[in-house]
Coordinates of C-alpha atoms and ligand atoms in Angstrom, one line a residue:
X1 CA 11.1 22.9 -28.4
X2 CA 11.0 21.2 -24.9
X3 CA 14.6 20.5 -24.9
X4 CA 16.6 23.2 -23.3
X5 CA 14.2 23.2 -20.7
X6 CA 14.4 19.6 -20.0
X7 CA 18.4 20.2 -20.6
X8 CA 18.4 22.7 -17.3
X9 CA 16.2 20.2 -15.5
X10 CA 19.0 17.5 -15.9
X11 CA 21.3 20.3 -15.0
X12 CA 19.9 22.5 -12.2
X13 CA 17.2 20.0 -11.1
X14 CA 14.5 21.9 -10.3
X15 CA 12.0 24.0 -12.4
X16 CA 9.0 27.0 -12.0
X17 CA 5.4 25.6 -11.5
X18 CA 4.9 27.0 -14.9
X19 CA 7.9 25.2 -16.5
X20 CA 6.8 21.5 -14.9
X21 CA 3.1 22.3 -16.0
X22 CA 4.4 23.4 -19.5
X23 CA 6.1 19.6 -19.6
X24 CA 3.2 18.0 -18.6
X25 CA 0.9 19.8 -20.9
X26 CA 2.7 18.7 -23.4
X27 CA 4.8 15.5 -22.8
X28 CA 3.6 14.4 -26.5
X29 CA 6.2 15.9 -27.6
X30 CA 9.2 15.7 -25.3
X31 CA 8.5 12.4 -23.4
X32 CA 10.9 10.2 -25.2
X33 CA 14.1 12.6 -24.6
X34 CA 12.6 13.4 -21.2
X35 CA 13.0 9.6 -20.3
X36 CA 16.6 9.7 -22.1
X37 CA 17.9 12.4 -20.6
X38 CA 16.1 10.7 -16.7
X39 CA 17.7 7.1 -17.9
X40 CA 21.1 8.8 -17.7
X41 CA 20.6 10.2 -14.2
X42 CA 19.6 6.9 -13.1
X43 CA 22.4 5.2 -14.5
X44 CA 24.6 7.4 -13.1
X45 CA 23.3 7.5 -9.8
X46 CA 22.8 3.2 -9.7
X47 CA 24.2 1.8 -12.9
X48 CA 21.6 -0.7 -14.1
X49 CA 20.8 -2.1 -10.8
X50 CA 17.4 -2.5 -9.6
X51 CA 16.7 -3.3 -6.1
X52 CA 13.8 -6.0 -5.1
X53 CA 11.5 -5.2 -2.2
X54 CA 9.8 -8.0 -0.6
X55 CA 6.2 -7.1 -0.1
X56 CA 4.6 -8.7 2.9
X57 CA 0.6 -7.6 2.3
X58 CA 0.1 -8.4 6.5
X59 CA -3.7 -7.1 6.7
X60 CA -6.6 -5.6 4.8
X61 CA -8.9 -4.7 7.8
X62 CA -8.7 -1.1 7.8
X63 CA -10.4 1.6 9.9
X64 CA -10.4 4.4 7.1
X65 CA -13.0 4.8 4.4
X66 CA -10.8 6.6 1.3
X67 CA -12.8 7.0 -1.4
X68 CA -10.5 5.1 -3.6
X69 CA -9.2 2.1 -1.9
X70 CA -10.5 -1.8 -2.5
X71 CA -10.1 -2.2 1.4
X72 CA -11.4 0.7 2.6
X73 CA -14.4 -0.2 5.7
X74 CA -17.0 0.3 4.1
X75 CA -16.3 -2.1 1.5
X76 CA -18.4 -5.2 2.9
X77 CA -17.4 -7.3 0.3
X78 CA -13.8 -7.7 1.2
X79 CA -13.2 -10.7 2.9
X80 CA -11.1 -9.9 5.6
X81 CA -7.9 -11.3 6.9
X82 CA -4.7 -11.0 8.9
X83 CA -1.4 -12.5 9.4
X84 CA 0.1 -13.8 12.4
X85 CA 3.6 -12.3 13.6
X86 CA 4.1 -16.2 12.6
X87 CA 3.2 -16.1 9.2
X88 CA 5.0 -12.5 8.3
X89 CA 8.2 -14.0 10.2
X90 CA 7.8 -17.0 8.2
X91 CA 7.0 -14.8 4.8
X92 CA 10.1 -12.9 5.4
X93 CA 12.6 -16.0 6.3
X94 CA 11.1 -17.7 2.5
X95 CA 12.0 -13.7 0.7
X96 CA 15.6 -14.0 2.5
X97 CA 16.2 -17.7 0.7
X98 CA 15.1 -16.3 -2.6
X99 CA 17.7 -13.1 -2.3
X100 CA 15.2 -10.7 -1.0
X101 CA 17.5 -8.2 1.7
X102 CA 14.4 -5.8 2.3
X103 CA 10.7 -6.7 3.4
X104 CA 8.1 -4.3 3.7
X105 CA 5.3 -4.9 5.6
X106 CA 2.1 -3.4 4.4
X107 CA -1.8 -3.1 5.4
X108 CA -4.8 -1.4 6.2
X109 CA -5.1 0.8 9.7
X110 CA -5.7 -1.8 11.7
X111 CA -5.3 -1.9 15.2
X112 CA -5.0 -5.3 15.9
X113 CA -1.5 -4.9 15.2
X114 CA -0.6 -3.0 18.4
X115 CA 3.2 -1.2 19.3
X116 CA 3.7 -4.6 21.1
X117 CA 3.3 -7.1 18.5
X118 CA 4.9 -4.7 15.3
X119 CA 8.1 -4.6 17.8
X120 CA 7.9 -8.4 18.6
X121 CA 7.7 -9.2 14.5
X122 CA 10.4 -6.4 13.6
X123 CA 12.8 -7.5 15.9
X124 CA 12.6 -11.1 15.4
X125 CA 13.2 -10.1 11.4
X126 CA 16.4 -7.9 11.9
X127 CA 17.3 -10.8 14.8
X128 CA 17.4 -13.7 12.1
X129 CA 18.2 -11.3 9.5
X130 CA 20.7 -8.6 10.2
X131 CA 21.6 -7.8 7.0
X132 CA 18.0 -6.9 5.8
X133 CA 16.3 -3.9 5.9
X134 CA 12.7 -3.5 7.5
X135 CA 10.0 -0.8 5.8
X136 CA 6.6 0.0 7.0
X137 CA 3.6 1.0 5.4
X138 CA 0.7 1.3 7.8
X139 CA -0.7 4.2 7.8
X140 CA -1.0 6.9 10.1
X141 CA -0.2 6.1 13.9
X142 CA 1.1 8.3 16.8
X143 CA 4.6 9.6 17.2
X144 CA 5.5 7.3 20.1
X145 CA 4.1 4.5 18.2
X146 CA 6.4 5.5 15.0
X147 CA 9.5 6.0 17.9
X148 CA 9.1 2.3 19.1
X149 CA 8.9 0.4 16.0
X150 CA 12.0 2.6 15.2
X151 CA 13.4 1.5 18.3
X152 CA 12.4 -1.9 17.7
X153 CA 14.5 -1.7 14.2
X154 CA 12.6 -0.2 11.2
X155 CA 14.2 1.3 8.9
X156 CA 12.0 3.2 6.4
X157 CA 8.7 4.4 5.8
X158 CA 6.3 4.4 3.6
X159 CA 2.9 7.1 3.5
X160 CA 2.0 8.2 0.7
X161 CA 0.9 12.1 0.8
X162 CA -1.6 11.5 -1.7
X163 CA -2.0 15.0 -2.7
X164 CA -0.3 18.2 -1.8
X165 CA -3.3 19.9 -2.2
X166 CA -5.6 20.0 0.5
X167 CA -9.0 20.8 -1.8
X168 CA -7.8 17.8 -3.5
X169 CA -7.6 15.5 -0.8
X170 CA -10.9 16.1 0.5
X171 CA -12.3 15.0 -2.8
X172 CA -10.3 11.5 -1.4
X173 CA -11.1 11.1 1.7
X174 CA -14.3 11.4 3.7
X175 CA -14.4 14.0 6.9
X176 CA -12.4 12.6 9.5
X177 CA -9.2 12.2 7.5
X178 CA -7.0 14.8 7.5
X179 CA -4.5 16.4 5.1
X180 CA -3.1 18.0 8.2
X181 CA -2.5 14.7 10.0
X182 CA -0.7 12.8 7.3
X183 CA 1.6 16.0 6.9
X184 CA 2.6 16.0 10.6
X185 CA 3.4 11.7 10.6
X186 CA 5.4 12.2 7.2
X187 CA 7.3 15.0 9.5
X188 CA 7.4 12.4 12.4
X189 CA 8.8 10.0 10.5
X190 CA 11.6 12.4 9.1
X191 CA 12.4 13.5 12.8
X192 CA 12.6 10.2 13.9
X193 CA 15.6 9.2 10.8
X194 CA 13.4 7.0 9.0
X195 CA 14.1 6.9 5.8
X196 CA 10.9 8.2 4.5
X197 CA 8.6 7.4 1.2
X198 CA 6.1 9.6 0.1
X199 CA 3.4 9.5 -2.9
X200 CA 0.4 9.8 -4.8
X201 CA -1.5 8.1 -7.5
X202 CA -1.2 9.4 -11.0
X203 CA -4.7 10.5 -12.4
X204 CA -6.7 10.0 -9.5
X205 CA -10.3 11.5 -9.5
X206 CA -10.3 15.6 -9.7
X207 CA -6.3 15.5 -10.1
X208 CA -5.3 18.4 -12.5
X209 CA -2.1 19.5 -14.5
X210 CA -1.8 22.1 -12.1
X211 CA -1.2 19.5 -9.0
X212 CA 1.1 17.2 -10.8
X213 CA 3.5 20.4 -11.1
X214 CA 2.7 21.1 -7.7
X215 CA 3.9 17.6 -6.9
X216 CA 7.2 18.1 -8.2
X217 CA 7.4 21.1 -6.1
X218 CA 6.7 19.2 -2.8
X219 CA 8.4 16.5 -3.9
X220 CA 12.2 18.8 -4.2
X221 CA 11.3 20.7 -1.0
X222 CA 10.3 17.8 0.8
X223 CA 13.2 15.4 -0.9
X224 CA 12.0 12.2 0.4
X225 CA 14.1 9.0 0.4
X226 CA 11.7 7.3 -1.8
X227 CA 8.6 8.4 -3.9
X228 CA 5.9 5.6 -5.1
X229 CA 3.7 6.4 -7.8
X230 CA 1.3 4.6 -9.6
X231 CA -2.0 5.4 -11.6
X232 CA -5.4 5.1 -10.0
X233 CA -7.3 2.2 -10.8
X234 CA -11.3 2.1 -10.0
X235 CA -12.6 -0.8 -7.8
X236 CA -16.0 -2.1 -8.2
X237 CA -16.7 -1.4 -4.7
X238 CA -16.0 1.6 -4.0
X239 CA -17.7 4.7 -4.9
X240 CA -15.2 6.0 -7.1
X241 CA -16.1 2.6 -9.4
X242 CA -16.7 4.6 -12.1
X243 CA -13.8 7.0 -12.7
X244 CA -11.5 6.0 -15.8
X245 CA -8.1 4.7 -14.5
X246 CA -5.0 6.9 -14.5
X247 CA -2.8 6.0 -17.8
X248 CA 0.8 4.3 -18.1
X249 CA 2.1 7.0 -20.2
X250 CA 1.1 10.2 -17.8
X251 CA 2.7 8.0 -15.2
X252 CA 5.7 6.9 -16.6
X253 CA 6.3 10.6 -17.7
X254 CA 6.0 11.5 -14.3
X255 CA 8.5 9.0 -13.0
X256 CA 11.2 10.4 -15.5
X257 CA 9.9 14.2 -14.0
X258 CA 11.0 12.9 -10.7
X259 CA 14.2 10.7 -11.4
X260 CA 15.5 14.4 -12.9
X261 CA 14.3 16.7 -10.1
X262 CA 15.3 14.3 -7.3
X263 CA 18.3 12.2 -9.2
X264 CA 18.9 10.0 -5.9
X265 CA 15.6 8.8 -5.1
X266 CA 14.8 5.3 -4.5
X267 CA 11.6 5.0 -7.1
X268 CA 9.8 2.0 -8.1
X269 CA 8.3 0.9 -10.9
X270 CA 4.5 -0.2 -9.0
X271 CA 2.3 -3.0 -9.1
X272 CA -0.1 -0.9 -10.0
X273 CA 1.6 0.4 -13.3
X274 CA 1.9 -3.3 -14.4
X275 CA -1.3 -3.5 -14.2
X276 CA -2.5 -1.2 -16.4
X277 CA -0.5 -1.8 -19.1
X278 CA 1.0 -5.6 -19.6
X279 CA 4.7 -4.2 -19.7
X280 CA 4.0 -1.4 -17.7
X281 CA 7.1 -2.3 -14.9
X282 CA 9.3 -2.6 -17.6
X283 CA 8.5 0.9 -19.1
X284 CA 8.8 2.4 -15.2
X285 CA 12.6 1.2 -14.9
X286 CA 12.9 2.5 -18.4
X287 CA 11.6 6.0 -17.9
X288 CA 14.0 6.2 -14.5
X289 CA 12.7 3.9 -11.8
X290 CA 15.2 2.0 -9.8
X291 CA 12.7 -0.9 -7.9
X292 CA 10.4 -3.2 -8.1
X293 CA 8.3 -4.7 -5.0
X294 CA 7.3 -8.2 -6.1
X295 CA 4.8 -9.7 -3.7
X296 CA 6.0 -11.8 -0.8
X297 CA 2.6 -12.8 0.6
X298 CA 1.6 -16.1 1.0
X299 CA -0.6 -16.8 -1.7
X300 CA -3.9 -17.7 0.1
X301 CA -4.3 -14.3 1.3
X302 CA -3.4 -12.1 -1.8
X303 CA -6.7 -12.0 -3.5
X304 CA -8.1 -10.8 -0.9
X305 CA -5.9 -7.6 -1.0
X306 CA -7.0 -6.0 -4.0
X307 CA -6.7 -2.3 -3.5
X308 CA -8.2 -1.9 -7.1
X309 CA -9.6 -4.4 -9.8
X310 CA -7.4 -6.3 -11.6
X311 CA -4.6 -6.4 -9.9
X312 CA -1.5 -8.3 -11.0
X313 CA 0.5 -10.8 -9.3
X314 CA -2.1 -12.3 -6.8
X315 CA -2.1 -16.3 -8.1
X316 CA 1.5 -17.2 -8.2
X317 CA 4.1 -17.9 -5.7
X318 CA 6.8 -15.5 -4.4
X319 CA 9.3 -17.7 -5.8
X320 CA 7.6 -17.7 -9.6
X321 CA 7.2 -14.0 -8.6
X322 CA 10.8 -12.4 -8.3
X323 CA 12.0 -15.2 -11.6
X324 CA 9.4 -13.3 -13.5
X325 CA 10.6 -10.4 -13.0
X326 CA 14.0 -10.8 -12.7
X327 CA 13.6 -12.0 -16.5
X328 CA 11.7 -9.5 -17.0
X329 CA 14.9 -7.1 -16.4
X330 CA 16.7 -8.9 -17.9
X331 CA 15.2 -8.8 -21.6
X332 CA 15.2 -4.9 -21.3
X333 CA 18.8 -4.6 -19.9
X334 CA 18.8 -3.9 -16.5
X335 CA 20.0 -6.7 -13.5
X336 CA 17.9 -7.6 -10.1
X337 CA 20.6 -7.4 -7.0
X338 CA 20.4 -8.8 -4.1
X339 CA 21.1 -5.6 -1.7
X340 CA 19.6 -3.8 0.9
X341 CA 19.6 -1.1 -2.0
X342 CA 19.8 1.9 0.5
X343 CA 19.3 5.6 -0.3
X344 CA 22.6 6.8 -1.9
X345 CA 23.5 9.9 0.4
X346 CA 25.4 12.6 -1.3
X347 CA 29.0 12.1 -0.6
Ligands
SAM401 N1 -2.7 1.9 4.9 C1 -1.5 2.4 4.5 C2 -1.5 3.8 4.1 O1 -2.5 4.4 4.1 O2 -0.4 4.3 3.7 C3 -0.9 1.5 3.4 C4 -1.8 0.8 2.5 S1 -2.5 1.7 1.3 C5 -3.6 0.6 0.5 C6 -1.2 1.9 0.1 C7 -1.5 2.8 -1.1 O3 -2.3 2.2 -2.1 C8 -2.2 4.1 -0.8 O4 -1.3 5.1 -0.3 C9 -2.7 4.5 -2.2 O5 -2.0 5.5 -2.9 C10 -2.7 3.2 -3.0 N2 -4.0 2.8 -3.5 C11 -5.1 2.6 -2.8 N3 -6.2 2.4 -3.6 C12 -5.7 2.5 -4.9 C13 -6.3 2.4 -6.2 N4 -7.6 2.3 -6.3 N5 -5.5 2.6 -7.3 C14 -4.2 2.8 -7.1 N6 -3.6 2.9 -6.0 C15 -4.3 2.8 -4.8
FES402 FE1 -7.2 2.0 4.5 FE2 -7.1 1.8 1.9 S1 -8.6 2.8 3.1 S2 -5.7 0.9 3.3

């Protein structure tokens, strides 16, 4: 019954509110020729490539208190730590041996990590490494600050939205934090010709039908470089401990919603989705996701950045890391390149 609407999604890419909530509400019965029909765009658009992103987890101090997060301030039973521009250079220089050509350095706000020492680290990576790209993911910071660590070399950006509605992201974040604010640096970012990555987590506490379609709205009028999605998982120490987690199969329907309304986008299957479900990485690429970010952090410090409980990937080296997964491709048909794996512009 779904199929002719799921037909002119392929086609037109785009859809009414109601049409995306009418999906959603009822992806029992259309998920499986949804993720067909988004396999095909996919394969189109990047054959059966997926791209590898080396993830560089660089610090878990963080200044903000989201409800949600395993790192958040107010959790005092993180044990806290940061890397030296040393040990992130040295992280990167191992992920470029094992075929990794982009890193992303990732954290909590912390403000140890000032415009100075970013550039020093980011320059010093595209120095010895020219033919990599360099992502961010650090949260919100000033325009200037995003201009020089553009200047210095970055390439792309990741910060999640969270949620495009504002009632909704109050329920997130405590006062303080702004919906506003995280609009304006995801603008910044654009200005500045980032390549930008936006994104939100897939039945996070108070989330409703009605916002996921809004999503897809945002998502095509925004039409972001990247999108990362992944469900919510609780933490034990944080006060949304008690919330049920966000489910593989709303989020992998999700990721085929987005591979057909924006059929370019760079869109990885998460850590977080392989964590709640054993093959859940495997299911992303299958339902239209084109990455995977295996973790490139040296292994003494990646327990200690557990956004959420349970999180997969924190005992084994980077090398036993990317073999996993690359096998892990494999079995289900698809191949791990070693590429920058850039946004494919329209040509
Ligand atoms: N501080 C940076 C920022 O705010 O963008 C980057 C780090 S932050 C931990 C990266 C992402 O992790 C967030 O955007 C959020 O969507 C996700 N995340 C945090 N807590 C999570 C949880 N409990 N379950 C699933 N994802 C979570
Ligand atoms: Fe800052 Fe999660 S609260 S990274």
């Amino acid at each position: 019954m779904y199929k002719p609407l799921i037909d002119r999604l392929a086609r037109e890419t785009v859809l009414s509110r109601e049409e995306y909530l009418a999906l959603i509400e009822n992806r029992d019965s259309c998920r499986e020729y949804l993720a067909e029909k988004a396999r095909a765009v996919r394969e189109q658009n990047y054959g059966r490539d997926v791209y590898i992103r080396g993830l560089i987890e660089i610090s878990n101090h963080c200044k903000n208190n989201c409800f949600y997060c395993g790192i958040r301030a107010g959790n005092t039973c993180a044990e806290r730590y940061r890397l030296t521009p040393d040990e992130i250079i040295n992280a990167a220089n191992s992920g470029y041996a094992l075929g990794f050509r982009t890193f992303v350095l990732q954290g909590g706000e912390d403000g140890y990590y000032t415009d100075e020492i970013l550039c020093g680290v980011i320059s010093e990576i595209k120095k010895r490494h020219p033919d990599c790209a360099v992502t961010l993911s650090l949260g919100e910071r000033s325009l200037e600050s995003y201009k020089a660590l553009r200047d210095a070399g970055a390439d792309r950006y990741l910060l999640r939205h969270e949620t495009t509605n504002p009632e909704h992201y109050k329920k997130l974040h405590p006062d303080g934090m702004s919906f506003e604010n995280r609009q304006e640096c995801i603008e910044n970012l654009k200005a500045l010709g980032y390549q930008v990555g936006v994104g939100f987590m897939v039945g996070s506490p108070y989330q409703t039908a009605e916002d996921l379609a809004d999503e897809m709205l945002y998502l095509k009028k925004l039409n972001p470089q990247m999108v990362g999605i992944g469900p919510f998982i609780s933490h034990k120490d944080t006060p949304f401990r008690d919330f049920e987690n966000g489910t593989a199969e709303l989020t992998t329907f999700m990721l085929s919603l987005i591979r057909l309304t924006l059929p370019r986008v760079l869109l990885p299957a998460t850590t977080a989705l392989g964590t709640v479900e054993a093959d859940g990485r495997e299911l992303g690429i299958l339902a239209g996701a084109n990455v995977v970010m295996p973790n490139l952090s040296p292994v003494n410090v990646r327990k200690k950045y557990m956004l959420y409980d349970n999180k997969i990937c924190t005992g084994d080296e980077a090398a036993q890391c990317i073999e996993c997964l690359k096998s892990r491709m494999k079995k289900i048909g698809y191949n791990t390149v070693v590429s920058r794996g850039d946004y494919k512009n329209e040509v």
